[in-house]
Amino acid sequence: AEDEIILFEREMKEFWTKLKSIYGTEQINQTLALRDSCKESIKALSEKWSKKLKEGDLMIDKIQEYSNEILQQSQRISENQEHLTEIKSNLNQEEEQKKDLTDSIQELKEELMKKKEIISSKNKATKERMERLCKSKVLFEERLGLEIRRIHNEQLQFIFRHIDHKDPDKPYVFTLSINEHGDYEVTSCTPPLDCIAELQLKVRETNNFSAFVANIRKAFTALSYK
């Protein structure tokens, strides 16, 4: 646009020179006024378009600025979306871990309940067996001269008398318990008997407790004659 203005001014000067050589002063002045008017119009038009060009440049810069801002916001949205996806994935993993933990706890509870039932069953069987032993107390005392006492840790103490004919009141004692496997176990024997382990094994095999007590009394009796 500026090059066109310069070219136009040059042509106007050439036109003015030719006109001056042909016409008079008055006509020249009129032409000059017309020229000045044209120049003012051209100047106003030039300033107008120059302003519009500057406004256009500012608008382009503004649009570019908005575009950059939109791009940055889009990137932030994309990053936030990725972060949200990561959080969601972590939550899903935690939910799965929570479910696994809940299942493990439930399995442990069920296993614990089974163990409690087993222990309860064993305790019940042990209690019933001890009660049967206590019910046999009178029979053993009358026939074998035996005294049975319940002592600590759910053990039974068997005290034989009238074995040593020289000292009828001398006690011959063994202590019996039922171990964690539900088997009879002799925890002490006074005086000690060499055959106690064999007798203990036999009563576990046969479950004939009366014979077991009778055999121990026979062993004590045999010991008293030595």
Short mmCIF file of C-alpha atoms in Angstrom, two decimals:
data_model
loop_
_atom_site.label_atom_id
_atom_site.label_comp_id
_atom_site.label_asym_id
_atom_site.label_seq_id
_atom_site.Cartn_x
_atom_site.Cartn_y
_atom_site.Cartn_z
CA ALA A 1 0.00 0.00 0.00
CA GLU A 2 2.87 2.47 0.79
CA ASP A 3 4.58 1.71 -2.55
CA GLU A 4 1.36 2.49 -4.37
CA ILE A 5 1.08 5.79 -2.49
CA ILE A 6 4.64 6.79 -3.46
CA LEU A 7 3.98 5.87 -7.09
CA PHE A 8 0.77 7.85 -7.01
CA GLU A 9 2.53 10.98 -5.63
CA ARG A 10 5.16 10.72 -8.35
CA GLU A 11 2.54 10.56 -11.02
CA MET A 12 0.78 13.54 -9.45
CA LYS A 13 3.99 15.59 -9.59
CA GLU A 14 4.47 14.74 -13.26
CA PHE A 15 0.87 15.60 -13.93
CA TRP A 16 1.30 18.93 -12.12
CA THR A 17 4.39 19.83 -14.16
CA LYS A 18 2.58 19.16 -17.45
CA LEU A 19 -0.48 20.99 -16.29
CA LYS A 20 1.54 24.04 -15.23
CA SER A 21 3.05 24.37 -18.67
CA ILE A 22 -0.36 24.24 -20.35
CA TYR A 23 -2.79 26.14 -18.11
CA GLY A 24 -2.73 29.41 -16.27
CA THR A 25 -2.26 30.25 -12.58
CA GLU A 26 -5.91 30.14 -11.62
CA GLN A 27 -6.39 26.79 -13.16
CA ILE A 28 -3.20 25.68 -11.56
CA ASN A 29 -4.40 26.84 -8.13
CA GLN A 30 -7.66 24.98 -8.63
CA THR A 31 -5.78 21.92 -9.67
CA LEU A 32 -3.46 22.40 -6.70
CA ALA A 33 -6.42 22.57 -4.34
CA LEU A 34 -7.77 19.47 -5.97
CA ARG A 35 -4.42 17.83 -5.57
CA ASP A 36 -4.22 18.78 -1.89
CA SER A 37 -7.70 17.43 -1.39
CA CYS A 38 -6.68 14.20 -3.04
CA LYS A 39 -3.57 14.03 -0.93
CA GLU A 40 -5.61 14.54 2.27
CA SER A 41 -8.01 11.86 1.17
CA ILE A 42 -5.16 9.54 0.36
CA LYS A 43 -3.48 10.35 3.69
CA ALA A 44 -6.70 9.72 5.62
CA LEU A 45 -7.24 6.50 3.71
CA SER A 46 -3.63 5.48 4.33
CA GLU A 47 -3.91 6.18 8.05
CA LYS A 48 -7.21 4.29 8.18
CA TRP A 49 -5.79 1.23 6.49
CA SER A 50 -2.56 1.46 8.50
CA LYS A 51 -4.67 1.45 11.68
CA LYS A 52 -6.69 -1.48 10.41
CA LEU A 53 -3.48 -3.35 9.57
CA LYS A 54 -2.16 -2.72 13.08
CA GLU A 55 -5.46 -3.84 14.56
CA GLY A 56 -5.30 -6.92 12.33
CA ASP A 57 -1.77 -7.68 13.59
CA LEU A 58 -2.95 -7.23 17.19
CA MET A 59 -5.90 -9.49 16.49
CA ILE A 60 -3.61 -12.13 14.97
CA ASP A 61 -1.33 -11.91 18.03
CA LYS A 62 -4.37 -12.19 20.29
CA ILE A 63 -5.65 -15.19 18.36
CA GLN A 64 -2.21 -16.81 18.60
CA GLU A 65 -2.16 -16.10 22.33
CA TYR A 66 -5.61 -17.65 22.72
CA SER A 67 -4.49 -20.64 20.64
CA ASN A 68 -1.45 -21.17 22.87
CA GLU A 69 -3.58 -20.87 25.99
CA ILE A 70 -6.11 -23.36 24.60
CA LEU A 71 -3.25 -25.73 23.74
CA GLN A 72 -1.86 -25.46 27.28
CA GLN A 73 -5.29 -26.07 28.77
CA SER A 74 -5.73 -29.07 26.50
CA GLN A 75 -2.39 -30.45 27.68
CA ARG A 76 -3.37 -29.91 31.33
CA ILE A 77 -6.70 -31.63 30.71
CA SER A 78 -4.87 -34.54 29.08
CA GLU A 79 -2.46 -34.77 32.04
CA ASN A 80 -5.35 -34.62 34.50
CA GLN A 81 -7.14 -37.32 32.54
CA GLU A 82 -4.04 -39.54 32.73
CA HIS A 83 -3.77 -38.82 36.46
CA LEU A 84 -7.43 -39.71 36.96
CA THR A 85 -6.91 -42.92 35.00
CA GLU A 86 -3.93 -43.78 37.22
CA ILE A 87 -5.94 -43.03 40.38
CA LYS A 88 -8.80 -45.21 39.11
CA SER A 89 -6.37 -48.04 38.38
CA ASN A 90 -4.88 -47.74 41.89
CA LEU A 91 -8.36 -47.77 43.40
CA ASN A 92 -9.21 -50.91 41.46
CA GLN A 93 -6.00 -52.56 42.69
CA GLU A 94 -6.75 -51.55 46.28
CA GLU A 95 -10.29 -52.91 45.91
CA GLU A 96 -8.90 -56.23 44.67
CA GLN A 97 -6.38 -56.31 47.53
CA LYS A 98 -9.19 -55.54 49.98
CA LYS A 99 -11.25 -58.40 48.54
CA ASP A 100 -8.27 -60.78 48.76
CA LEU A 101 -7.66 -59.71 52.36
CA THR A 102 -11.34 -60.18 53.21
CA ASP A 103 -11.28 -63.65 51.65
CA SER A 104 -8.10 -64.53 53.59
CA ILE A 105 -9.65 -63.32 56.85
CA GLN A 106 -12.77 -65.38 56.14
CA GLU A 107 -10.64 -68.45 55.45
CA LEU A 108 -8.72 -67.89 58.70
CA LYS A 109 -12.00 -67.52 60.59
CA GLU A 110 -13.31 -70.75 59.13
CA GLU A 111 -10.04 -72.54 59.90
CA LEU A 112 -10.11 -71.15 63.45
CA MET A 113 -13.70 -72.32 63.90
CA LYS A 114 -12.73 -75.81 62.72
CA LYS A 115 -9.80 -75.88 65.15
CA LYS A 116 -12.07 -74.70 67.96
CA GLU A 117 -14.53 -77.44 67.10
CA ILE A 118 -11.73 -80.02 67.09
CA ILE A 119 -10.37 -78.74 70.41
CA SER A 120 -13.86 -78.64 71.86
CA SER A 121 -14.48 -82.18 70.67
CA LYS A 122 -11.17 -83.35 72.17
CA ASN A 123 -11.87 -81.54 75.43
CA LYS A 124 -15.32 -83.09 75.55
CA ALA A 125 -13.88 -86.56 74.90
CA THR A 126 -11.19 -86.00 77.53
CA LYS A 127 -13.75 -84.80 80.03
CA GLU A 128 -16.00 -87.76 79.36
CA ARG A 129 -13.05 -90.13 79.74
CA MET A 130 -11.99 -88.52 83.02
CA GLU A 131 -15.56 -88.77 84.28
CA ARG A 132 -15.65 -92.47 83.44
CA LEU A 133 -12.39 -92.91 85.33
CA CYS A 134 -13.83 -91.12 88.35
CA LYS A 135 -16.93 -93.33 88.25
CA SER A 136 -14.63 -96.33 88.48
CA LYS A 137 -13.12 -94.92 91.65
CA VAL A 138 -15.31 -96.86 94.08
CA LEU A 139 -14.74 -100.12 92.23
CA PHE A 140 -10.97 -99.66 92.23
CA GLU A 141 -10.88 -98.63 95.88
CA GLU A 142 -12.92 -101.67 96.99
CA ARG A 143 -11.21 -104.31 94.88
CA LEU A 144 -7.65 -102.99 94.53
CA GLY A 145 -7.18 -100.88 97.64
CA LEU A 146 -6.80 -97.85 95.39
CA GLU A 147 -7.36 -94.14 96.03
CA ILE A 148 -7.85 -91.80 93.06
CA ARG A 149 -7.31 -88.06 93.33
CA ARG A 150 -7.88 -85.30 90.77
CA ILE A 151 -4.88 -82.94 90.82
CA HIS A 152 -3.68 -79.94 88.81
CA ASN A 153 -3.81 -79.79 84.99
CA GLU A 154 -6.66 -82.29 84.83
CA GLN A 155 -4.43 -85.16 85.95
CA LEU A 156 -5.42 -88.17 88.05
CA GLN A 157 -3.24 -89.54 90.77
CA PHE A 158 -3.59 -93.26 91.59
CA ILE A 159 -2.46 -94.31 95.08
CA PHE A 160 -2.21 -98.01 95.86
CA ARG A 161 -1.94 -99.31 99.43
CA HIS A 162 -1.98 -102.78 100.98
CA ILE A 163 0.72 -103.91 98.58
CA ASP A 164 3.67 -104.26 100.91
CA HIS A 165 2.63 -106.79 103.55
CA LYS A 166 5.32 -105.43 105.85
CA ASP A 167 3.96 -101.87 105.54
CA PRO A 168 0.32 -101.95 104.35
CA ASP A 169 -0.01 -98.13 104.43
CA LYS A 170 3.00 -97.55 102.18
CA PRO A 171 1.77 -95.71 99.06
CA TYR A 172 2.60 -96.81 95.53
CA VAL A 173 1.70 -93.92 93.21
CA PHE A 174 1.45 -93.12 89.52
CA THR A 175 -0.02 -90.02 87.84
CA LEU A 176 -1.99 -90.20 84.62
CA SER A 177 -3.05 -87.57 82.09
CA ILE A 178 -4.56 -87.52 78.61
CA ASN A 179 -2.25 -85.82 76.12
CA GLU A 180 -3.14 -83.56 73.19
CA HIS A 181 -3.64 -86.59 70.95
CA GLY A 182 -6.20 -88.07 73.33
CA ASP A 183 -3.91 -90.88 74.52
CA TYR A 184 -3.22 -92.03 78.08
CA GLU A 185 0.16 -90.81 79.34
CA VAL A 186 1.87 -91.64 82.65
CA THR A 187 3.58 -88.47 83.86
CA SER A 188 5.12 -89.90 87.07
CA CYS A 189 5.53 -93.20 88.88
CA THR A 190 6.77 -93.79 92.47
CA PRO A 191 8.55 -96.11 92.92
CA PRO A 192 9.54 -96.26 89.23
CA LEU A 193 8.56 -99.28 87.13
CA ASP A 194 10.65 -100.54 84.21
CA CYS A 195 7.53 -101.81 82.45
CA ILE A 196 5.53 -98.56 82.62
CA ALA A 197 6.23 -97.58 78.97
CA GLU A 198 5.14 -101.03 77.76
CA LEU A 199 1.92 -100.91 79.83
CA GLN A 200 1.21 -97.39 78.58
CA LEU A 201 1.60 -98.49 74.95
CA LYS A 202 -0.68 -101.48 75.53
CA VAL A 203 -3.53 -99.44 77.02
CA ARG A 204 -3.32 -97.06 74.03
CA GLU A 205 -3.75 -100.04 71.71
CA THR A 206 -6.49 -101.89 73.63
CA ASN A 207 -8.17 -98.99 75.48
CA ASN A 208 -8.71 -101.50 78.35
CA PHE A 209 -8.11 -99.17 81.27
CA SER A 210 -9.12 -101.59 84.05
CA ALA A 211 -6.54 -104.08 82.85
CA PHE A 212 -3.96 -101.28 82.69
CA VAL A 213 -4.53 -100.31 86.35
CA ALA A 214 -4.54 -103.94 87.43
CA ASN A 215 -1.25 -104.62 85.61
CA ILE A 216 0.42 -101.61 87.26
CA ARG A 217 -0.72 -102.90 90.68
CA LYS A 218 0.73 -106.32 89.85
CA ALA A 219 4.02 -104.64 88.87
CA PHE A 220 4.08 -102.71 92.16
CA THR A 221 3.31 -105.95 94.04
CA ALA A 222 6.13 -107.78 92.27
CA LEU A 223 8.45 -104.89 93.08
CA SER A 224 7.58 -105.10 96.80
CA TYR A 225 8.88 -108.66 97.00
CA LYS A 226 12.29 -107.78 95.62
#
